[in-house]
mmCIF file of C-alpha atoms in Angstrom:
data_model
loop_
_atom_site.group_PDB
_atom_site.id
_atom_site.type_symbol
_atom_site.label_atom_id
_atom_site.label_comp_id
_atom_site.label_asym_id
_atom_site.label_seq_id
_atom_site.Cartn_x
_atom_site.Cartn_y
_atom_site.Cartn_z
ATOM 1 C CA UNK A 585 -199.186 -181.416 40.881
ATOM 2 C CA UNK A 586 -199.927 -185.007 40.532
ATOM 3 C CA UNK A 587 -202.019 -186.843 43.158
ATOM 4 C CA UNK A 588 -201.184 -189.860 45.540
ATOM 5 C CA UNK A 589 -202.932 -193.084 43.593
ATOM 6 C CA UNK A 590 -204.892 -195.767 45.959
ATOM 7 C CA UNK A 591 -205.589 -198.623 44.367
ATOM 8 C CA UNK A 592 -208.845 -199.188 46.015
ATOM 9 C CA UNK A 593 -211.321 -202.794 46.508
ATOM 10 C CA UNK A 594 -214.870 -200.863 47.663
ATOM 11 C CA UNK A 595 -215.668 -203.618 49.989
ATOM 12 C CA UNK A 596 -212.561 -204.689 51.528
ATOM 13 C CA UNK A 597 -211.955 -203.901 54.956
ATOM 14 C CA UNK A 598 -208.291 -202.941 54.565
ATOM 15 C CA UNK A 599 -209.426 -200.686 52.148
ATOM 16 C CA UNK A 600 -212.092 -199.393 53.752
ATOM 17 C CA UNK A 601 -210.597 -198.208 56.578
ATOM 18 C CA UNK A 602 -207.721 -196.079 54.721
ATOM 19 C CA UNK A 603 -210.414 -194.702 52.882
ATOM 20 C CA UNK A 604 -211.815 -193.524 56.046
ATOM 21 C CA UNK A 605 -208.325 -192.266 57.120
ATOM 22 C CA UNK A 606 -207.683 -190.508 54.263
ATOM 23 C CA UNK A 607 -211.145 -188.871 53.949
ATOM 24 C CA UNK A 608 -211.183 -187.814 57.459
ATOM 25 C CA UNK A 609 -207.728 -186.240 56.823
ATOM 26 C CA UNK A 610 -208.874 -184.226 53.686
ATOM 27 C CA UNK A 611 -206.136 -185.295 51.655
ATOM 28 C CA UNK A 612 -206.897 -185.551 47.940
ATOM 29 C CA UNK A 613 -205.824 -189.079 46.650
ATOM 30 C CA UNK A 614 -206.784 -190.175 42.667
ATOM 31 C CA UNK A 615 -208.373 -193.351 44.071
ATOM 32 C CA UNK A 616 -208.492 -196.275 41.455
ATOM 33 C CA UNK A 617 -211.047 -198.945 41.974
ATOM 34 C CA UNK A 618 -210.315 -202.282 40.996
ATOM 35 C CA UNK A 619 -211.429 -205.674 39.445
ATOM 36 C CA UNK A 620 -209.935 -208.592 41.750
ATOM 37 C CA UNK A 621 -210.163 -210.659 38.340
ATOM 38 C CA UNK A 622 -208.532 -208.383 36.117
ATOM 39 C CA UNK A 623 -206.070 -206.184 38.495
ATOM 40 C CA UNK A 624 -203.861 -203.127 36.447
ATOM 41 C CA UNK A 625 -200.647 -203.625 35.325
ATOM 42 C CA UNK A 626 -199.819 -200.822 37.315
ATOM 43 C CA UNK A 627 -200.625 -201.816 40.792
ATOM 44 C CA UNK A 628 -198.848 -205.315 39.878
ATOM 45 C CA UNK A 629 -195.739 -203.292 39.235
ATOM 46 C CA UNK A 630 -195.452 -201.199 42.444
ATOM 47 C CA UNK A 631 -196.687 -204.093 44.344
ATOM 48 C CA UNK A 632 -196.439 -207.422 43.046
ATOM 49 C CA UNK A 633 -198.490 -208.762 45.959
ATOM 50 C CA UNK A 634 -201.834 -207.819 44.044
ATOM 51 C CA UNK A 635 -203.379 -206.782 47.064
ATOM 52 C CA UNK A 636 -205.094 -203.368 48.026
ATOM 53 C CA UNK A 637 -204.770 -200.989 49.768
ATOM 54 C CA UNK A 638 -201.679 -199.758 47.928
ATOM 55 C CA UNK A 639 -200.717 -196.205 47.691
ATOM 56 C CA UNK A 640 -198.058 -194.640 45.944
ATOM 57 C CA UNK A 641 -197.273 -190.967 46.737
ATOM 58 C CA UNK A 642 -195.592 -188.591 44.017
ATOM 59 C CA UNK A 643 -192.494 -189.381 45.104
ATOM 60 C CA UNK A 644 -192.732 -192.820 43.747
ATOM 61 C CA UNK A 645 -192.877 -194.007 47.600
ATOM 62 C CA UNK A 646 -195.352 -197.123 47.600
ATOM 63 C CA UNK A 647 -197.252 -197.852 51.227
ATOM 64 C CA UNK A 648 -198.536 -201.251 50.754
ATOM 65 C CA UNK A 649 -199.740 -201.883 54.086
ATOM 66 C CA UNK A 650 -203.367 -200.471 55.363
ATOM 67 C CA UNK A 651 -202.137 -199.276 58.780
ATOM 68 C CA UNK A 652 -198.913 -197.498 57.388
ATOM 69 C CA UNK A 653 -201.640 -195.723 54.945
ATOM 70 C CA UNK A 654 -203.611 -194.680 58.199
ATOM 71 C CA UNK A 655 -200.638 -193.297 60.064
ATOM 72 C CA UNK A 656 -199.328 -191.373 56.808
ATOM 73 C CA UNK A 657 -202.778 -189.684 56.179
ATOM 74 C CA UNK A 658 -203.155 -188.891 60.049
ATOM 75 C CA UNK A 659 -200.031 -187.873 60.686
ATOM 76 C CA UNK A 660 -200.399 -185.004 57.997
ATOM 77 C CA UNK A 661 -203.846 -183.874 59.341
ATOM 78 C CA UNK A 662 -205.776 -185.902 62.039
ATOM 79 C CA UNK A 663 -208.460 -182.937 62.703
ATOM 80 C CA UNK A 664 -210.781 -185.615 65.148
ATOM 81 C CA UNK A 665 -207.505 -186.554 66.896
ATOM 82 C CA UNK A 666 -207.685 -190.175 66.122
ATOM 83 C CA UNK A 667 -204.045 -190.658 66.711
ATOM 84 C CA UNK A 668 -204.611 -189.027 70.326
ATOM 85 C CA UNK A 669 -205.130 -192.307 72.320
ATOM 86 C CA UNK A 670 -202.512 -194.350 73.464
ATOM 87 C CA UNK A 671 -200.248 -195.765 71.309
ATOM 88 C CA UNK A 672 -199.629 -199.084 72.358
ATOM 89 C CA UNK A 673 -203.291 -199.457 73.638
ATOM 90 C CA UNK A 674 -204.149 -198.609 69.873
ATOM 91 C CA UNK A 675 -201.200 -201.356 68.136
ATOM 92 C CA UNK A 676 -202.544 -204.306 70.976
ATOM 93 C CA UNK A 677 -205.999 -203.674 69.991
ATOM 94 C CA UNK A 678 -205.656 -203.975 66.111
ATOM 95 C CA UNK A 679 -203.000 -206.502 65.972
ATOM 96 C CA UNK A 680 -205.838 -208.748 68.122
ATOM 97 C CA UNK A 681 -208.402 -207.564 65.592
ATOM 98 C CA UNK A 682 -205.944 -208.275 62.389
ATOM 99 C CA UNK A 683 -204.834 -211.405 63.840
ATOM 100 C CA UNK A 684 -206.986 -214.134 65.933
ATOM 101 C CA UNK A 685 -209.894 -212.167 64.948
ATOM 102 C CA UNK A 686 -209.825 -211.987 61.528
ATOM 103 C CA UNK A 687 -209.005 -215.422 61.372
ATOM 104 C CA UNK A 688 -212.105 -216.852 63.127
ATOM 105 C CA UNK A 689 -214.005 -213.998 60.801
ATOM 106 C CA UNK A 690 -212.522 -215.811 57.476
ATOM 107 C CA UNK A 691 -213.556 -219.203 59.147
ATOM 108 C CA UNK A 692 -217.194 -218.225 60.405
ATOM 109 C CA UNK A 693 -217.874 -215.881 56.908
ATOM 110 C CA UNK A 694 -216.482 -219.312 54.902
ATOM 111 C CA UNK A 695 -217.133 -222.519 57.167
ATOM 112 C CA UNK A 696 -217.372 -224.000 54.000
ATOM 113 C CA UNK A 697 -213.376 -223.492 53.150
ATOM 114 C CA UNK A 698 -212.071 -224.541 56.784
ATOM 115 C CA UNK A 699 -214.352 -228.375 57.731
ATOM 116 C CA UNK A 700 -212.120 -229.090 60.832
ATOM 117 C CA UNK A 701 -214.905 -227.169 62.853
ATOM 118 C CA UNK A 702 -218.009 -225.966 62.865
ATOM 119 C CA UNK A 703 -219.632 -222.337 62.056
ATOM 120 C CA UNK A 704 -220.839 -222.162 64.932
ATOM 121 C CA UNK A 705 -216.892 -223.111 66.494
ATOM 122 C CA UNK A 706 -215.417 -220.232 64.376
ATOM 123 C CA UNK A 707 -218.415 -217.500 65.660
ATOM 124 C CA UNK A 708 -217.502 -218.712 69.370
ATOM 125 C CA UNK A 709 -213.649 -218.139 68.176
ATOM 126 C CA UNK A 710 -214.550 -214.621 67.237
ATOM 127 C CA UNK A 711 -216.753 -213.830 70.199
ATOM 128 C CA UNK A 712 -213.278 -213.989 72.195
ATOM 129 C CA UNK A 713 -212.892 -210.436 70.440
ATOM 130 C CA UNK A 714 -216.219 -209.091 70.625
ATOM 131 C CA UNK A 715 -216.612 -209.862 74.603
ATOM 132 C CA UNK A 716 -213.358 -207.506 74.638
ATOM 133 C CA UNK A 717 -214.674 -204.820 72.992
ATOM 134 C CA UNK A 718 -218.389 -205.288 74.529
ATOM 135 C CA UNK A 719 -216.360 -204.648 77.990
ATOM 136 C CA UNK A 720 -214.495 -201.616 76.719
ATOM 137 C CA UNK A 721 -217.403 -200.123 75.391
ATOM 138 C CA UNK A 722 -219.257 -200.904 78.757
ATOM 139 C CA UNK A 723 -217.024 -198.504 80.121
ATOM 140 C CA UNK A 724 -216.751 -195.346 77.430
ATOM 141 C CA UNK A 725 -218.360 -195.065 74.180
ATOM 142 C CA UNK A 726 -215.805 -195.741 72.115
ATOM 143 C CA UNK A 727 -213.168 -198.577 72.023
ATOM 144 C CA UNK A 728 -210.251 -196.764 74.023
ATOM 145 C CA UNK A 729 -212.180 -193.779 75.583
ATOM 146 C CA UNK A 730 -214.874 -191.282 74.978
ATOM 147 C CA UNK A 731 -213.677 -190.261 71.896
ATOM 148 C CA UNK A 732 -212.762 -192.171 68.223
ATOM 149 C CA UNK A 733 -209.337 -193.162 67.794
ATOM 150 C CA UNK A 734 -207.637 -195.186 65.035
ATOM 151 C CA UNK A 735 -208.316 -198.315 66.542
ATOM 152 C CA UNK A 736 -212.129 -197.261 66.222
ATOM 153 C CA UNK A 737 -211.680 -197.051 62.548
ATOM 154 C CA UNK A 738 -209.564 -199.967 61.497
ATOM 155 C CA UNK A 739 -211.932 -202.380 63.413
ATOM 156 C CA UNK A 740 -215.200 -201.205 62.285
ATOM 157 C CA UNK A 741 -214.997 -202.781 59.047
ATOM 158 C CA UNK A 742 -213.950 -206.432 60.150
ATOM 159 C CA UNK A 743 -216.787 -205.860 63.060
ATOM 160 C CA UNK A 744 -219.162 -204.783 60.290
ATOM 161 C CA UNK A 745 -218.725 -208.183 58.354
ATOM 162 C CA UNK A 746 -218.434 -210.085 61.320
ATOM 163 C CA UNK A 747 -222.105 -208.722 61.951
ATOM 164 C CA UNK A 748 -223.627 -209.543 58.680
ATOM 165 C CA UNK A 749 -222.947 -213.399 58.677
ATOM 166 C CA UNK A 750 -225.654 -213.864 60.872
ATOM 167 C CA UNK A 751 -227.589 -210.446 61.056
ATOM 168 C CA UNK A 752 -230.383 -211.938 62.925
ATOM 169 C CA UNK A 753 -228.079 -213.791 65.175
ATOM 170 C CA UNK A 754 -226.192 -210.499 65.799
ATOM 171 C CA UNK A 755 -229.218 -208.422 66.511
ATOM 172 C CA UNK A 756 -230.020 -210.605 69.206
ATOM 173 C CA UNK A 757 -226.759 -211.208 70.664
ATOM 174 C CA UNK A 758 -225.340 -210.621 74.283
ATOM 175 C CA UNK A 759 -223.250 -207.571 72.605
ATOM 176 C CA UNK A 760 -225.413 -204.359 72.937
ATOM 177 C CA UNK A 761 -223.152 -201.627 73.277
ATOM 178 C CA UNK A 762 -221.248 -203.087 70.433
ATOM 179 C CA UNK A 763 -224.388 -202.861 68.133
ATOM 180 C CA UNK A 764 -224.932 -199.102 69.129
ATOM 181 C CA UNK A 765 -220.991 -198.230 68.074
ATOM 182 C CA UNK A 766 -221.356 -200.606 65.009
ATOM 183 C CA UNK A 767 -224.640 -198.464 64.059
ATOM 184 C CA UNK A 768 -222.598 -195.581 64.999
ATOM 185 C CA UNK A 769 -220.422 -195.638 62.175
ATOM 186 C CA UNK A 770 -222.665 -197.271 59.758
ATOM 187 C CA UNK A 771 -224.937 -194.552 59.723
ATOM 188 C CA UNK A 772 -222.026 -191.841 59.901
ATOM 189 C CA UNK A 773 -221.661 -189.547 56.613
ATOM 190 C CA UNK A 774 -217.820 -190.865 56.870
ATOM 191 C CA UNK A 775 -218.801 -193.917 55.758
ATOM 192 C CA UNK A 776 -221.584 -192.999 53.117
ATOM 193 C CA UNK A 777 -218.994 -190.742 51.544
ATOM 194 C CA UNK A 778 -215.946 -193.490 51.299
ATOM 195 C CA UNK A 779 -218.610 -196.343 50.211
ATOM 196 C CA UNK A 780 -219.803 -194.334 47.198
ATOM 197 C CA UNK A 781 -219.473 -196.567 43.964
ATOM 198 C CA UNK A 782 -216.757 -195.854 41.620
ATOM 199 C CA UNK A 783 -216.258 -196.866 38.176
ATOM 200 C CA UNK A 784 -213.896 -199.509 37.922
ATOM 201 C CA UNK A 785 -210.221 -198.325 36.972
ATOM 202 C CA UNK A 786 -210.000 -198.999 33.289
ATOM 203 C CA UNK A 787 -206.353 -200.749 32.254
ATOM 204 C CA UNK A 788 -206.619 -199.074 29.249
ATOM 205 C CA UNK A 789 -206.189 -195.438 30.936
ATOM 206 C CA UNK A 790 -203.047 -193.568 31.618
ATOM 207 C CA UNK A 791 -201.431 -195.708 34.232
ATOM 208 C CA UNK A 792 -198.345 -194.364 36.504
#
């Protein structure tokens, strides 16, 4: 029976964090890691966009969105119950981490690319975020409670670049319970498993 195919990026965030989905769920997926200069023909055909995550299930059914790849591999098997937290506690805290967030990170990891303001401007834009999770995890040792959820996961990755602009800046900054979460995850086998190099998906293999 053929497999689900996820075109794959091994350091993108988006990607990352299906990959942790997916892997947490035990579902087999044929995972094809791409070049960003020289993407397959194949992936530009189901999804024109050019962007990963895509997956595209035997069906033909293509998921070309990172968070609609999360809630398909959870909602088949979700054994840590990352989909057990509150729904629209979950959607408020990723859509701030997908939106203003990830904007200031693009600004602060690039200051180059955006002149208007300063680096030091676009970190200050992005503390907004990281004061907000700093609080939550003041409280409870994850983001929305004492256990992971699927906000846990599709943050980690944007909060894991956010940290490595400045690593010696981070180290030292007001955000403590933050760095022990962040540390939490790095040093999980979850994440050692999904950020295992993979040969790069040759265009010249059988595609579709």
């Amino acid at each position: 029976m053929a497999l689900p195919i996820l075109y794959s990026y091994r350091r993108c965030p988006y990607a990352m964090r299906v990959r942790m989905a997916i892997w947490a769920a035990n579902i087999q997926v044929e995972v094809r890691e791409i070049s960003l200069r020289e993407k397959p023909a194949h992936l530009l055909q189901i999804s024109p966009k050019g962007t990963v995550p895509v997956l595209q299930l035997p069906d033909s059914t293509v998921l070309e969105q990172s968070l609609d790849i999360m809630q398909w591999a959870l909602a088949q098997n979700d054994p840590q119950g990352w989909l057990n937290a509150d729904p629209e506690a979950m959607s408020q805290l990723i859509a701030l981490n997908d939106g203003d967030f990830k904007k200031a990170l693009d600004r602060y990891k690039y200051p180059d690319r955006y002149p208007e303001h300063t680096q030091a401007f676009y970190r200050e834009q992005g503390e907004q975020f990281l004061r907000r999770l700093e609080e939550a995890l003041g409280q409870h040792d994850y983001l929305l409670g004492e256990k992971p959820s699927m906000a846990d996961v599709a943050i980690f990755p944007f909060i894991r670049q956010f940290s490595a602009v400045d690593a010696a800046w981070f180290a030292t900054s007001t955000y403590p319970q933050l760095r022990v979460w962040l540390a939490g995850w790095l040093e999980g086998p979850l994440f050692a498993e999904i950020m295992q190099k993979m040969p790069v998906f040759s265009m010249t293999a059988s595609e579709g």
